[in-house]
Coordinates of C-alpha atoms in Angstrom, one line a residue:
M1 CA -3.6 14.2 5.0
I2 CA -4.1 18.1 6.3
G3 CA -0.4 18.3 7.3
S4 CA 0.0 18.5 3.2
L5 CA -2.3 20.9 3.1
L6 CA -1.5 23.5 5.7
T7 CA 2.0 24.4 5.0
A8 CA 2.6 25.1 6.6
S9 CA 8.9 15.9 28.6
A10 CA 10.4 16.5 32.2
G11 CA 7.2 16.8 34.3
A12 CA 4.3 16.2 31.4
A13 CA 1.3 15.3 32.6
S14 CA -2.6 14.6 31.3
L15 CA -4.7 16.6 33.4
W16 CA -8.5 16.0 31.7
L17 CA -9.6 13.0 29.8
G18 CA -13.3 13.1 28.2
L19 CA -14.5 12.9 24.4
T20 CA -18.6 14.3 23.7
G21 CA -19.1 12.8 27.2
Q22 CA -17.1 9.2 27.0
A23 CA -13.5 8.4 28.5
A24 CA -10.8 8.8 25.8
T25 CA -9.3 5.0 25.3
P26 CA -6.2 4.2 26.7
V27 CA -4.4 4.2 23.1
L28 CA -5.6 7.4 22.1
V29 CA -4.4 9.2 25.0
D30 CA -1.1 7.2 25.4
R31 CA -0.3 8.8 21.6
A32 CA -1.3 12.2 22.3
Q33 CA 0.7 12.3 25.6
A34 CA 3.7 10.1 23.6
A35 CA 3.1 12.8 20.7
F36 CA 3.3 15.8 23.1
D37 CA 6.3 14.8 25.5
T38 CA 8.3 14.6 22.6
V39 CA 8.0 18.3 21.7
A40 CA 7.6 19.7 25.3
Q41 CA 11.2 18.7 26.3
T42 CA 12.6 21.3 23.8
Y43 CA 10.4 24.2 26.0
P44 CA 10.8 25.8 29.0
A45 CA 6.9 25.1 29.7
L46 CA 4.3 23.7 26.9
N47 CA 0.9 23.6 27.4
A48 CA -1.8 21.5 24.9
T49 CA -5.9 21.5 25.2
V50 CA -7.7 19.7 22.4
M51 CA -11.7 20.8 22.4
V52 CA -14.0 18.3 20.9
D53 CA -17.5 19.6 20.3
G54 CA -16.7 22.6 22.6
E55 CA -15.8 20.4 25.1
I56 CA -12.1 19.9 26.7
A57 CA -11.2 16.3 25.6
W58 CA -7.7 16.0 26.8
E59 CA -5.1 18.8 28.1
A60 CA -1.1 18.4 29.2
E61 CA 1.6 20.5 30.6
G62 CA 4.8 19.8 30.1
G63 CA 8.9 21.3 29.7
L64 CA 12.0 21.4 31.6
S65 CA 11.7 24.7 33.9
R66 CA 8.0 24.9 34.5
D67 CA 7.2 26.9 37.5
A68 CA 3.8 27.7 39.4
A69 CA 3.1 29.8 37.0
D70 CA 2.9 27.6 34.1
G71 CA 0.0 25.8 32.6
V72 CA -3.0 25.6 30.6
T73 CA -5.0 28.3 32.6
A74 CA -1.6 30.8 32.3
S75 CA -1.3 33.6 29.9
Y76 CA 1.3 33.2 27.4
N77 CA 2.1 35.7 24.3
V78 CA 0.6 33.8 21.4
Y79 CA 2.0 36.4 18.9
S80 CA 0.9 35.6 15.2
V81 CA -1.9 33.6 16.5
A82 CA -3.5 37.3 17.0
K83 CA -3.5 37.9 13.3
M84 CA -6.0 35.0 13.0
L85 CA -8.4 36.5 15.5
T86 CA -7.9 40.2 14.0
A87 CA -9.2 38.6 10.7
L88 CA -12.0 37.0 12.2
A89 CA -13.1 40.3 13.8
Y90 CA -13.4 41.8 10.6
V91 CA -15.5 39.2 9.1
R92 CA -17.9 39.4 11.6
L93 CA -17.6 43.1 11.3
A94 CA -18.9 42.6 8.0
E95 CA -21.5 40.4 8.8
T96 CA -23.2 42.2 11.3
T97 CA -22.8 45.7 10.1
G98 CA -22.3 45.6 6.5
L99 CA -18.5 46.6 6.5
D100 CA -17.2 46.2 2.8
L101 CA -13.4 44.6 3.1
E102 CA -12.8 46.3 -0.1
T103 CA -13.2 49.8 1.4
P104 CA -10.1 52.0 0.6
V105 CA -8.5 52.5 4.6
L106 CA -7.9 55.8 3.2
E107 CA -11.2 56.3 3.9
I108 CA -11.6 55.2 7.6
D109 CA -8.2 57.1 7.9
P110 CA -7.8 59.9 5.8
D111 CA -5.1 61.0 7.5
L112 CA -2.6 58.1 6.9
P113 CA 0.3 58.6 4.1
V114 CA -0.9 59.3 0.7
H115 CA 0.7 56.2 -0.9
Y116 CA -2.0 53.9 0.7
D117 CA -4.4 55.1 -1.6
G118 CA -5.8 52.3 -3.4
V119 CA -4.9 50.3 -0.2
S120 CA -8.1 48.2 1.1
L121 CA -8.7 46.3 4.2
R122 CA -9.0 43.0 2.6
D123 CA -5.6 43.9 1.0
L124 CA -4.0 44.5 4.4
L125 CA -6.3 41.5 5.8
D126 CA -4.6 39.2 2.8
H127 CA -1.0 40.0 3.3
R128 CA -0.8 41.6 -0.2
A129 CA -1.0 45.4 0.3
G130 CA 3.0 45.5 0.2
V131 CA 3.5 46.8 3.6
R132 CA 6.7 46.2 5.3
H133 CA 7.4 43.8 7.6
Y134 CA 10.7 43.4 9.9
T135 CA 13.8 44.4 7.9
S136 CA 16.2 43.2 10.7
R137 CA 16.7 42.0 14.4
E138 CA 17.5 45.4 15.5
D139 CA 14.2 46.6 13.5
W140 CA 12.3 43.8 15.7
I141 CA 14.1 44.7 18.9
S142 CA 13.5 48.6 18.4
F143 CA 9.8 48.2 18.2
S144 CA 9.4 45.6 20.8
D145 CA 10.7 48.0 22.9
R146 CA 8.4 50.5 22.4
R147 CA 5.3 51.3 24.7
C148 CA 1.9 51.6 23.4
V149 CA -1.6 52.4 24.7
T150 CA -3.6 52.2 20.9
P151 CA -2.5 50.8 17.9
A152 CA -2.3 54.6 16.9
D153 CA 1.1 54.8 19.0
A154 CA 2.2 52.7 17.0
L155 CA 2.2 53.7 13.5
D156 CA 5.2 56.1 13.0
H157 CA 7.5 52.8 13.7
F158 CA 6.8 52.0 9.9
I159 CA 3.8 53.8 8.2
D160 CA 5.9 56.3 6.2
A161 CA 7.7 53.3 4.7
P162 CA 6.9 52.9 0.8
L163 CA 4.7 49.8 -0.3
I164 CA 6.2 47.0 -2.2
A165 CA 3.3 45.3 -3.5
P166 CA 3.8 41.1 -3.8
P167 CA 3.6 40.0 -7.7
E168 CA -0.3 39.2 -8.3
G169 CA -1.1 36.4 -6.6
E170 CA 1.5 36.2 -4.3
I171 CA 1.8 36.9 -0.5
A172 CA 3.8 39.5 1.3
Y173 CA 3.5 38.5 5.5
S174 CA 3.5 41.6 7.4
T175 CA 3.2 42.2 11.0
Y176 CA 3.2 45.7 10.4
G177 CA 0.2 45.3 8.2
Y178 CA -1.9 43.6 10.5
V179 CA -0.8 46.7 13.2
L180 CA -2.7 49.1 10.6
L181 CA -5.6 46.8 10.9
S182 CA -5.7 46.8 14.6
H183 CA -5.6 50.7 14.1
L184 CA -8.4 51.0 11.6
L185 CA -10.7 48.5 13.6
V186 CA -10.5 50.9 16.8
L187 CA -11.7 53.3 14.3
L188 CA -14.2 51.5 12.8
T189 CA -15.9 50.3 16.1
G190 CA -15.2 53.7 17.9
A191 CA -13.7 51.7 20.9
D192 CA -11.2 53.7 23.4
S193 CA -9.0 50.2 22.9
F194 CA -8.2 47.6 21.1
D195 CA -9.4 45.0 23.3
A196 CA -12.6 46.8 23.4
A197 CA -12.9 47.0 20.1
M198 CA -12.4 43.3 19.8
Q199 CA -14.9 42.2 22.2
S200 CA -17.8 45.0 20.6
V201 CA -17.1 42.8 17.7
L202 CA -16.8 39.2 18.7
G203 CA -18.4 39.7 22.3
D204 CA -18.1 36.8 24.6
T205 CA -16.1 34.7 21.9
Y206 CA -13.1 36.9 22.2
L207 CA -11.3 35.7 25.1
A208 CA -7.8 36.7 24.7
R209 CA -6.1 40.1 25.7
R210 CA -3.3 42.8 25.1
D211 CA 0.0 42.2 26.2
A212 CA 2.0 44.8 28.6
A213 CA 5.3 45.1 30.2
D214 CA 3.7 44.1 33.7
A215 CA 1.1 42.1 32.6
E216 CA 0.6 38.9 34.4
K217 CA 1.7 35.8 32.4
A218 CA 3.8 33.0 31.9
A219 CA 7.9 34.0 32.0
N220 CA 9.2 34.6 28.9
W221 CA 12.3 32.6 28.1
V222 CA 14.8 33.8 25.7
D223 CA 18.3 32.0 24.2
L224 CA 21.0 34.6 23.8
G225 CA 23.6 32.1 22.7
D226 CA 24.3 30.9 26.0
G227 CA 21.0 28.2 26.5
P228 CA 17.6 29.5 27.3
E229 CA 17.3 32.2 30.0
M230 CA 14.3 34.4 31.4
I231 CA 13.7 37.8 30.4
E232 CA 12.0 40.3 32.7
G233 CA 9.6 42.9 31.2
L234 CA 9.2 41.7 27.7
S235 CA 6.3 43.0 26.2
A236 CA 4.7 42.7 22.4
E237 CA 1.9 45.3 23.4
C238 CA 2.8 47.6 20.2
K239 CA 1.9 44.7 17.9
F240 CA -1.8 44.8 19.2
G241 CA -4.0 42.2 16.5
A242 CA -1.1 41.4 14.8
G243 CA 0.9 39.6 17.4
G244 CA 0.5 41.5 20.9
L245 CA -2.3 38.8 22.1
L246 CA -1.9 37.1 25.5
A247 CA -3.8 34.0 25.6
S248 CA -4.2 30.3 27.8
S249 CA -4.2 27.3 25.9
R250 CA -7.8 26.3 27.5
E251 CA -8.7 30.0 26.0
L252 CA -7.5 29.7 22.5
A253 CA -9.0 26.2 22.1
A254 CA -12.4 27.9 23.1
M255 CA -11.9 30.5 20.7
G256 CA -11.2 27.7 18.0
A257 CA -14.5 25.9 19.1
T258 CA -16.7 28.6 18.6
L259 CA -15.1 29.0 14.9
A260 CA -15.6 25.4 14.5
A261 CA -19.3 25.3 15.9
G262 CA -20.3 28.6 13.5
E263 CA -20.5 30.8 16.9
M264 CA -17.7 33.4 15.8
V265 CA -18.6 33.9 12.2
D266 CA -20.7 32.2 9.4
L267 CA -19.3 29.1 8.1
N268 CA -21.4 29.5 4.9
G269 CA -18.6 31.9 3.7
W270 CA -15.7 30.1 4.5
S271 CA -14.5 30.0 0.9
D272 CA -14.2 33.6 1.4
L273 CA -12.4 34.2 4.4
P274 CA -9.6 36.9 4.0
G275 CA -6.1 36.1 5.1
P276 CA -3.9 32.4 4.5
W277 CA -5.0 30.7 7.1
A278 CA -8.0 29.3 6.3
G279 CA -8.5 26.4 3.9
Y280 CA -10.4 23.2 2.5
A281 CA -9.5 19.6 1.7
E282 CA -11.6 18.4 -0.8
S283 CA -10.2 14.8 -0.3
A284 CA -11.6 14.8 3.2
D285 CA -14.4 17.0 2.7
L286 CA -13.1 19.2 5.8
H287 CA -12.8 23.1 6.4
Y288 CA -9.8 23.8 8.5
A289 CA -8.1 27.0 9.9
A290 CA -4.4 27.3 11.2
H291 CA -2.2 29.7 12.4
S292 CA 1.0 29.7 14.0
G293 CA 2.8 32.3 16.6
G294 CA 6.4 32.5 17.2
S295 CA 8.9 35.1 18.6
P296 CA 11.4 35.3 20.9
G297 CA 10.0 34.9 24.2
G298 CA 6.9 32.1 22.8
R299 CA 5.5 30.0 20.6
S300 CA 1.8 28.9 19.9
F301 CA -0.4 27.3 17.4
L302 CA -4.4 27.2 16.9
L303 CA -5.5 24.9 14.4
V304 CA -9.1 23.7 13.9
Y305 CA -11.3 21.4 12.1
V306 CA -14.4 22.3 11.4
E307 CA -16.9 19.4 10.8
P308 CA -15.1 17.3 13.2
Q309 CA -15.6 20.0 15.4
I310 CA -11.9 19.7 17.1
S311 CA -10.2 22.6 18.1
V312 CA -6.0 22.5 19.1
A313 CA -4.3 25.0 21.6
L314 CA -0.7 25.1 21.8
T315 CA 1.2 28.0 23.8
G316 CA 4.7 27.5 25.0
N317 CA 7.0 30.3 26.4
A318 CA 10.0 30.0 24.5
D319 CA 10.7 30.2 20.6
S320 CA 11.7 26.4 19.9
E321 CA 10.4 23.6 17.8
N322 CA 7.4 24.7 15.3
L323 CA 4.5 23.5 16.3
Q324 CA 2.4 22.6 13.4
A325 CA 3.0 19.0 13.3
L326 CA 2.5 18.5 16.8
S327 CA -1.1 20.1 16.2
I328 CA -1.8 18.2 13.3
E329 CA -1.0 14.9 15.1
L330 CA -3.3 15.4 18.0
A331 CA -6.4 17.0 15.6
D332 CA -6.1 13.8 13.3
L333 CA -6.0 11.7 16.4
F334 CA -9.0 13.0 18.4
A335 CA -10.7 13.3 15.0
G336 CA -10.1 9.6 14.4
F337 CA -8.1 9.9 10.9
D338 CA -5.4 6.7 11.1
N339 CA -2.0 7.1 10.5
E340 CA -2.5 6.0 6.8
T341 CA -5.3 8.8 5.9
R342 CA -2.8 11.4 7.9
E343 CA -0.1 10.9 5.5
E344 CA -2.1 10.9 2.3

């Protein structure tokens, strides 16, 4: 059901079971584990955490090359799932301070190039400002090789490039647009770091942290043509809220659970949330949010069903099979949607 609307193991083991205070049924556990194991065997390490009504209902760890640093409590690069968290911070800031998301970005930072005249915060959040994305593998590598302390340190990589706004009604996905949003969030909050800006807005619901070359996290695995190998020192730190955050599957799931419970942002404004990550399935009367993240060295997915209070988080340490289908299958299982309903 939700799949059509989103458009979107060796060593595997269930860790903890419980569903709204009751033991999960063996059939449910077996189906969840089987779905997970099929995907986990394409990763060096893959983790899953499912929360129901704010409590852990099921977890699993799998993969072909796990070590002691892997697991549901270990930090992983979540890559573009960070964009969803950044957008939520802006929504929360608008709710708590009256910030207008239509505010022109030049009002926040007058030192931006003049071609940003007319670009609003919402344009950036919706991927409609025309900020460029990666232009090549070399562009991705050169940006990943940068080292940044604040988002301002990353701006000169892309900020002077001309804007090419997409046709009306379409989006032009841009990681760099969310790097700019990270910079603007620091200015708006007056914080001295991106994490401090996020914490000042989202409070205890923010459980992620920014990446760094010396960060304690699961090893990054990259396939350079001869099979997956561990890469030392891979950092996405200059992406900040565009893809430079770390979190465990438990932390991602917990953030999703606070979103579903209305503790992160006001759910009454769901239909006006910025960005292409939130939606409504009319046939099921179900609000949902989803975002994937993937890049050399990692892949993640966060899926939230609001009404059934389901949060599914997956974290892996290589860029392997897309995790959308697995996230949907797990969410549907724990929401009680049967196969026939899921395929509608």
